[in-house]
Each structure stands twice: as C-alpha cells, then as structure tokens.
Amino acid sequence: MHGRALAFVLLVACGTSEGSAPAPREEPPRAPVAPAARDEVAVERPAAPTEVEAEPEAEAEPAREPGSPADAAAAAYRALTAAFRRGDREAYLSGYAERLRCFYGRRDRPRDALARSRGEVLARNAESTLPDQIRSIEVRVLRASADEVELADFGWTGPRASDRTTFHQKRIVLARDADAWRVVVETSLADRACGLAPVDDTRPPPLWKFMRDAHAGLLEYCVAPPDATADEDDPEDYPGIGGSIGCDPHMAMQAAEELCLEVDDLDASEACLAHTREEVAAYVGDG
C-alpha cells in the first residue's frame, strides 16, 4: 500500500474522535463514604468533568401538523430532486416556477435557462444506471406561511463518490402555485445576493458534516491536485477514489453509524441508522 493511502487508512481507523484515547490514570485513594442515613441512598459523586467547549443547543423546530404547508413544500422539493436522479425532465422542470425570482444571485431568471443548463445531465441520467445525484441528507424548514416556505438543503451533488462530487448547503424558497408548490428561489445558504432575510440556525447536521469531511479526506489523499506534475508527484500516490484499499469510499464512511450512538430514544436511534445507511449507500454506489 502506498504511503498516502496508508496514512488515510490510519486516519479512518481512528474513527470520528480526535486522536487516540489517553491511557487511564491511576486514581488516588478516596476518602471513605459516610454511612447513609435511613431512607437515603448513598451516592458516590462523579468526578468533575473536564472543561470542554460545549456546542450551543440547536433551536427546536416548530411543531407542524401533518399535511402542513411546510410538509407539503418539503415533499415537493424532494420529489423534484428524485426526478432529477431518474432523468425525468418534465417532472423536474415543472417543480420550478416559470420565472424564478432569483437563481444563485441572478434575479428574474426564466425556467428555460435552467432547462438549458441542466438539460444535458437530465438526458444522461435518463439513460444511465449510475446517474448524477442531487441528494438531500437533511431538508430543514427555515420559515413557513400558508403560501410560501423556505428550506435549507444540506446534501451533495455529483456522480456518487467521485472527484466531481460536491457537498452543498442550499437555500430554497417554494411558493404555492394553484395546487402545487414550485421553487421560486434557489441559491447557496451563504449567498446574500438574492436578498433573503438572514436566518439564525445554519449549522449543518452531523451526518452531512461527517460525510463532507470524509469525502474531503478522499480527495486529499487519493486524487492528484490540479497542480501535480509528473516530476514531483508519482501518479501511483494518487490512485483515485476507489483505486486502492486506502481510497475505498466504503472505508471512509464506515464510522458514520457511530453518530447514531448518541441518540437515546430507541425508535429515533433505529430511524437514524436507517437514514445513515441509505445516504452512505447512495454515496458509495450501493444504493
């Protein structure tokens, strides 16, 4: 195994934690615990936790009734991305308004422009057994009213595990059009050119962050940088994603399910595992 791939294997083997666990320290003798009084239980106080910087808790998403505008709009958006994956041009484009208010910083864009820019990929997907993907790992509701819903889409785009795959954070606005929800704004979450109001919680979900970082590791260790030269860089040092054991995307994603260990509720934990396996399978090409 070559040096760079071996280094990546060692990094992956370490799991999601930063560094190896420290060796256990020998505890000094503890003072005897006084006998418990009647009707009391003697409880040994735990050692004071080490000081770590706690992440702020995410704000709870407002409860929504089944069939609410937010649910209907999110379902319409997921249907749109599913149509893209199967190359259904008509279903995909019909998910957008005839004129978009804003498309990645460009105002008042016709739907025909989108048809031209993505038509080639849609045609290829219709014939391919390994189509380009638009995957949404999480679709988060940012704002919702009876006639308009704003979403954040944390996902990835590209031909599965590949050097052309990119992880995205999109901001999507859908408006009710007769009996359908259609996209009227599509842009990046960080973009300000479309004039959308700021939002408070833009932190990515743990699974998206894990997969993005694992993919970045594959690119770093397995794909030759654009400025690589034959004199300085041995091509065998960069076998490509999937080109060696150390560059196997299955190995890079193997620790993803550990994220679900932090979920206490059994039903939620099982749902977390099912979702994680589905997204990882889609990325590595098993789904």
Short mmCIF file of C-alpha atoms in Angstrom, two decimals:
data_model
loop_
_atom_site.label_atom_id
_atom_site.label_comp_id
_atom_site.label_asym_id
_atom_site.label_seq_id
_atom_site.Cartn_x
_atom_site.Cartn_y
_atom_site.Cartn_z
CA MET A 1 0.00 0.00 0.00
CA HIS A 2 1.41 3.38 -0.89
CA GLY A 3 2.33 5.98 1.70
CA ARG A 4 -0.54 8.45 1.18
CA ALA A 5 -3.23 5.76 1.08
CA LEU A 6 -1.74 4.12 4.21
CA ALA A 7 -1.85 7.45 6.01
CA PHE A 8 -5.51 7.85 5.10
CA VAL A 9 -6.30 4.31 6.30
CA LEU A 10 -4.76 5.14 9.66
CA LEU A 11 -6.81 8.32 9.87
CA VAL A 12 -10.04 6.47 9.06
CA ALA A 13 -9.25 3.71 11.54
CA CYS A 14 -9.19 6.31 14.29
CA GLY A 15 -12.94 6.83 13.84
CA THR A 16 -14.61 10.14 14.41
CA SER A 17 -12.73 11.12 17.57
CA GLU A 18 -9.76 13.43 17.52
CA GLY A 19 -6.68 11.38 18.40
CA SER A 20 -6.37 8.21 20.43
CA ALA A 21 -7.93 7.83 23.84
CA PRO A 22 -5.50 8.69 26.67
CA ALA A 23 -4.20 5.93 28.90
CA PRO A 24 -6.22 5.56 32.11
CA ARG A 25 -4.74 7.36 35.09
CA GLU A 26 -4.32 5.71 38.45
CA GLU A 27 -6.89 7.21 40.81
CA PRO A 28 -5.68 8.27 44.30
CA PRO A 29 -7.35 6.56 47.25
CA ARG A 30 -10.72 8.04 48.07
CA ALA A 31 -11.90 9.04 51.50
CA PRO A 32 -14.40 6.62 52.99
CA VAL A 33 -18.02 7.42 52.32
CA ALA A 34 -20.09 8.13 55.39
CA PRO A 35 -22.93 5.66 56.04
CA ALA A 36 -26.21 6.73 54.52
CA ALA A 37 -28.93 7.97 56.78
CA ARG A 38 -32.19 6.00 56.99
CA ASP A 39 -34.36 6.23 53.88
CA GLU A 40 -31.44 7.70 51.94
CA VAL A 41 -29.28 6.14 49.24
CA ALA A 42 -25.51 6.62 49.35
CA VAL A 43 -24.45 8.04 46.01
CA GLU A 44 -20.82 8.48 45.08
CA ARG A 45 -20.32 11.85 43.46
CA PRO A 46 -18.85 11.57 39.95
CA ALA A 47 -15.51 13.14 39.22
CA ALA A 48 -15.73 16.68 37.95
CA PRO A 49 -15.88 16.66 34.16
CA THR A 50 -13.06 18.12 32.17
CA GLU A 51 -13.79 21.51 30.78
CA VAL A 52 -14.78 21.35 27.13
CA GLU A 53 -16.38 23.94 24.98
CA ALA A 54 -19.99 22.87 24.62
CA GLU A 55 -21.75 23.44 21.35
CA PRO A 56 -24.87 25.57 21.60
CA GLU A 57 -28.05 23.54 21.52
CA ALA A 58 -29.96 23.70 18.30
CA GLU A 59 -33.27 25.52 18.50
CA ALA A 60 -36.20 23.13 18.40
CA GLU A 61 -38.01 23.23 15.10
CA PRO A 62 -41.61 24.39 15.49
CA ALA A 63 -44.10 21.54 15.65
CA ARG A 64 -46.11 21.16 12.45
CA GLU A 65 -49.36 19.44 11.78
CA PRO A 66 -49.26 16.60 9.22
CA GLY A 67 -50.11 17.97 5.82
CA SER A 68 -48.99 21.48 6.76
CA PRO A 69 -47.62 23.85 4.10
CA ALA A 70 -44.08 23.16 5.33
CA ASP A 71 -44.51 19.40 4.94
CA ALA A 72 -46.13 19.76 1.52
CA ALA A 73 -43.38 22.08 0.25
CA ALA A 74 -40.59 19.83 1.57
CA ALA A 75 -42.23 16.82 -0.10
CA ALA A 76 -42.49 18.74 -3.39
CA TYR A 77 -38.79 19.62 -3.22
CA ARG A 78 -37.76 16.01 -2.52
CA ALA A 79 -39.89 14.90 -5.46
CA LEU A 80 -38.07 17.40 -7.65
CA THR A 81 -34.61 16.04 -6.73
CA ALA A 82 -35.84 12.47 -7.21
CA ALA A 83 -36.99 13.42 -10.72
CA PHE A 84 -33.50 14.78 -11.43
CA ARG A 85 -31.88 11.49 -10.40
CA ARG A 86 -34.06 9.43 -12.75
CA GLY A 87 -33.69 11.93 -15.59
CA ASP A 88 -37.37 12.86 -15.75
CA ARG A 89 -37.00 16.21 -17.47
CA GLU A 90 -40.69 17.19 -17.40
CA ALA A 91 -41.24 16.33 -13.73
CA TYR A 92 -38.01 18.06 -12.71
CA LEU A 93 -38.56 21.31 -14.56
CA SER A 94 -42.23 21.50 -13.57
CA GLY A 95 -41.03 21.77 -9.96
CA TYR A 96 -39.75 25.29 -10.76
CA ALA A 97 -41.82 28.40 -11.41
CA GLU A 98 -41.89 29.71 -15.00
CA ARG A 99 -39.82 32.64 -13.77
CA LEU A 100 -37.56 32.36 -10.75
CA ARG A 101 -37.18 35.38 -8.50
CA CYS A 102 -33.52 34.52 -8.02
CA PHE A 103 -31.17 31.73 -9.08
CA TYR A 104 -27.73 31.79 -7.41
CA GLY A 105 -27.58 35.57 -7.26
CA ARG A 106 -29.19 36.23 -10.64
CA ARG A 107 -32.61 37.86 -10.43
CA ASP A 108 -35.71 37.12 -12.55
CA ARG A 109 -34.44 34.03 -14.37
CA PRO A 110 -36.68 32.10 -16.80
CA ARG A 111 -37.19 28.38 -16.27
CA ASP A 112 -35.97 27.84 -19.84
CA ALA A 113 -32.48 28.91 -18.74
CA LEU A 114 -32.49 26.12 -16.16
CA ALA A 115 -33.63 23.67 -18.82
CA ARG A 116 -30.65 24.63 -20.99
CA SER A 117 -28.06 24.47 -18.20
CA ARG A 118 -29.20 21.13 -16.75
CA GLY A 119 -30.77 19.52 -19.80
CA GLU A 120 -27.65 17.56 -20.75
CA VAL A 121 -27.34 15.99 -17.29
CA LEU A 122 -31.04 15.14 -17.25
CA ALA A 123 -30.76 13.41 -20.64
CA ARG A 124 -27.72 11.45 -19.46
CA ASN A 125 -29.46 10.42 -16.23
CA ALA A 126 -32.43 9.08 -18.18
CA GLU A 127 -30.12 6.53 -19.85
CA SER A 128 -27.62 5.86 -17.06
CA THR A 129 -27.56 3.13 -14.43
CA LEU A 130 -25.26 5.38 -12.34
CA PRO A 131 -26.87 8.80 -12.72
CA ASP A 132 -25.63 12.06 -11.31
CA GLN A 133 -27.17 12.73 -7.94
CA ILE A 134 -28.82 15.57 -6.11
CA ARG A 135 -29.11 14.08 -2.62
CA SER A 136 -30.63 15.87 0.35
CA ILE A 137 -29.22 14.48 3.59
CA GLU A 138 -31.42 16.89 5.52
CA VAL A 139 -34.12 19.32 4.41
CA ARG A 140 -34.69 21.84 7.19
CA VAL A 141 -37.64 24.23 7.36
CA LEU A 142 -36.44 27.79 7.95
CA ARG A 143 -39.70 29.70 7.54
CA ALA A 144 -43.23 28.77 6.59
CA SER A 145 -46.51 30.50 5.83
CA ALA A 146 -49.66 29.42 4.05
CA ASP A 147 -48.31 30.40 0.62
CA GLU A 148 -44.51 30.32 0.92
CA VAL A 149 -41.95 28.02 2.57
CA GLU A 150 -38.19 28.48 2.88
CA LEU A 151 -35.95 25.43 3.24
CA ALA A 152 -32.28 24.65 3.83
CA ASP A 153 -30.97 21.67 1.87
CA PHE A 154 -27.82 20.00 3.21
CA GLY A 155 -26.72 17.40 0.68
CA TRP A 156 -24.38 16.58 -2.17
CA THR A 157 -24.35 16.68 -5.94
CA GLY A 158 -22.44 14.59 -8.44
CA PRO A 159 -21.80 11.05 -9.69
CA ARG A 160 -21.63 9.45 -6.25
CA ALA A 161 -18.15 9.01 -4.71
CA SER A 162 -16.09 10.90 -7.27
CA ASP A 163 -13.70 13.80 -7.60
CA ARG A 164 -16.62 15.65 -9.24
CA THR A 165 -18.86 15.22 -6.19
CA THR A 166 -19.52 18.37 -4.16
CA PHE A 167 -21.34 18.88 -0.88
CA HIS A 168 -23.85 21.70 -0.90
CA GLN A 169 -25.79 23.90 1.50
CA LYS A 170 -28.70 25.36 -0.43
CA ARG A 171 -31.43 27.80 0.36
CA ILE A 172 -34.70 27.00 -1.38
CA VAL A 173 -37.90 29.05 -1.45
CA LEU A 174 -41.11 27.42 -2.71
CA ALA A 175 -44.36 29.28 -3.37
CA ARG A 176 -47.83 27.84 -3.71
CA ASP A 177 -48.96 27.92 -7.32
CA ALA A 178 -52.59 26.80 -7.62
CA ASP A 179 -52.48 23.27 -6.21
CA ALA A 180 -48.69 22.80 -6.47
CA TRP A 181 -45.55 24.04 -4.74
CA ARG A 182 -42.83 25.35 -7.05
CA VAL A 183 -39.30 26.63 -6.46
CA VAL A 184 -39.01 30.39 -6.90
CA VAL A 185 -35.55 30.87 -5.33
CA GLU A 186 -32.53 28.55 -5.37
CA THR A 187 -29.18 29.71 -4.06
CA SER A 188 -26.43 28.82 -1.61
CA LEU A 189 -27.06 29.17 2.09
CA ALA A 190 -24.28 31.76 2.37
CA ASP A 191 -25.44 33.85 -0.60
CA ARG A 192 -26.78 37.34 0.10
CA ALA A 193 -27.32 38.45 -3.50
CA CYS A 194 -30.87 37.09 -3.64
CA GLY A 195 -31.97 39.44 -0.85
CA LEU A 196 -33.30 36.77 1.53
CA ALA A 197 -33.59 37.63 5.20
CA PRO A 198 -30.85 36.24 7.49
CA VAL A 199 -31.58 33.01 9.37
CA ASP A 200 -30.30 32.02 12.80
CA ASP A 201 -29.59 28.30 12.60
CA THR A 202 -27.46 27.38 9.61
CA ARG A 203 -25.35 24.71 11.31
CA PRO A 204 -25.08 21.55 9.20
CA PRO A 205 -26.42 18.24 10.54
CA PRO A 206 -23.81 15.81 11.95
CA LEU A 207 -24.21 13.23 9.15
CA TRP A 208 -23.71 15.84 6.42
CA LYS A 209 -20.62 17.19 8.18
CA PHE A 210 -19.17 13.68 8.65
CA MET A 211 -19.72 12.72 5.01
CA ARG A 212 -18.35 16.02 3.72
CA ASP A 213 -15.18 15.70 5.82
CA ALA A 214 -14.67 12.04 4.84
CA HIS A 215 -15.08 12.96 1.17
CA ALA A 216 -12.56 15.79 1.60
CA GLY A 217 -10.10 13.25 3.02
CA LEU A 218 -10.53 11.03 -0.03
CA LEU A 219 -9.86 13.98 -2.32
CA GLU A 220 -6.76 14.97 -0.37
CA TYR A 221 -5.15 11.54 -0.15
CA CYS A 222 -6.39 9.84 -3.30
CA VAL A 223 -6.87 12.45 -6.05
CA ALA A 224 -3.92 14.27 -7.56
CA PRO A 225 -4.11 18.04 -7.05
CA PRO A 226 -4.61 20.16 -10.18
CA ASP A 227 -1.03 21.46 -9.99
CA ALA A 228 0.55 17.98 -9.69
CA THR A 229 3.49 17.40 -12.02
CA ALA A 230 4.97 14.18 -13.30
CA ASP A 231 8.40 15.19 -11.98
CA GLU A 232 7.30 15.85 -8.41
CA ASP A 233 4.22 13.67 -7.91
CA ASP A 234 4.16 9.93 -8.55
CA PRO A 235 0.76 9.12 -10.15
CA GLU A 236 0.66 5.94 -8.06
CA ASP A 237 0.50 8.11 -4.96
CA TYR A 238 -2.96 9.23 -6.15
CA PRO A 239 -4.86 6.10 -7.25
CA GLY A 240 -8.19 7.95 -7.32
CA ILE A 241 -11.30 7.35 -5.23
CA GLY A 242 -11.89 3.61 -5.21
CA GLY A 243 -8.49 2.93 -6.78
CA SER A 244 -7.00 1.20 -3.74
CA ILE A 245 -7.99 -0.19 -0.36
CA GLY A 246 -6.96 3.01 1.35
CA CYS A 247 -9.07 5.04 -1.07
CA ASP A 248 -12.18 2.87 -0.80
CA PRO A 249 -15.19 5.13 -0.07
CA HIS A 250 -16.79 2.32 1.97
CA MET A 251 -13.86 2.51 4.38
CA ALA A 252 -14.03 6.30 4.53
CA MET A 253 -17.71 6.14 5.55
CA GLN A 254 -17.54 3.12 7.86
CA ALA A 255 -17.76 5.14 11.09
CA ALA A 256 -20.87 7.11 10.06
CA GLU A 257 -23.23 4.86 12.02
CA GLU A 258 -21.42 5.78 15.24
CA LEU A 259 -23.23 9.12 15.09
CA CYS A 260 -26.44 7.27 15.96
CA LEU A 261 -24.96 6.03 19.26
CA GLU A 262 -25.61 9.49 20.67
CA VAL A 263 -29.37 9.08 20.13
CA ASP A 264 -31.01 7.86 23.36
CA ASP A 265 -34.52 7.01 22.14
CA LEU A 266 -34.69 3.51 20.60
CA ASP A 267 -37.09 4.42 17.79
CA ALA A 268 -35.09 7.54 16.95
CA SER A 269 -31.86 5.52 17.01
CA GLU A 270 -33.27 2.96 14.57
CA ALA A 271 -34.51 5.74 12.31
CA CYS A 272 -31.05 7.35 12.47
CA LEU A 273 -29.37 4.09 11.45
CA ALA A 274 -31.78 3.51 8.56
CA HIS A 275 -31.28 7.05 7.27
CA THR A 276 -27.49 6.90 7.65
CA ARG A 277 -27.25 3.58 5.80
CA GLU A 278 -29.43 4.88 2.97
CA GLU A 279 -27.33 8.02 2.48
CA VAL A 280 -23.99 6.22 2.72
CA ALA A 281 -25.18 3.53 0.26
CA ALA A 282 -26.17 6.24 -2.21
CA TYR A 283 -22.77 7.92 -1.87
CA VAL A 284 -20.63 4.79 -2.26
CA GLY A 285 -22.79 3.47 -5.10
CA ASP A 286 -24.54 0.60 -3.35
CA GLY A 287 -27.98 2.20 -3.34
#
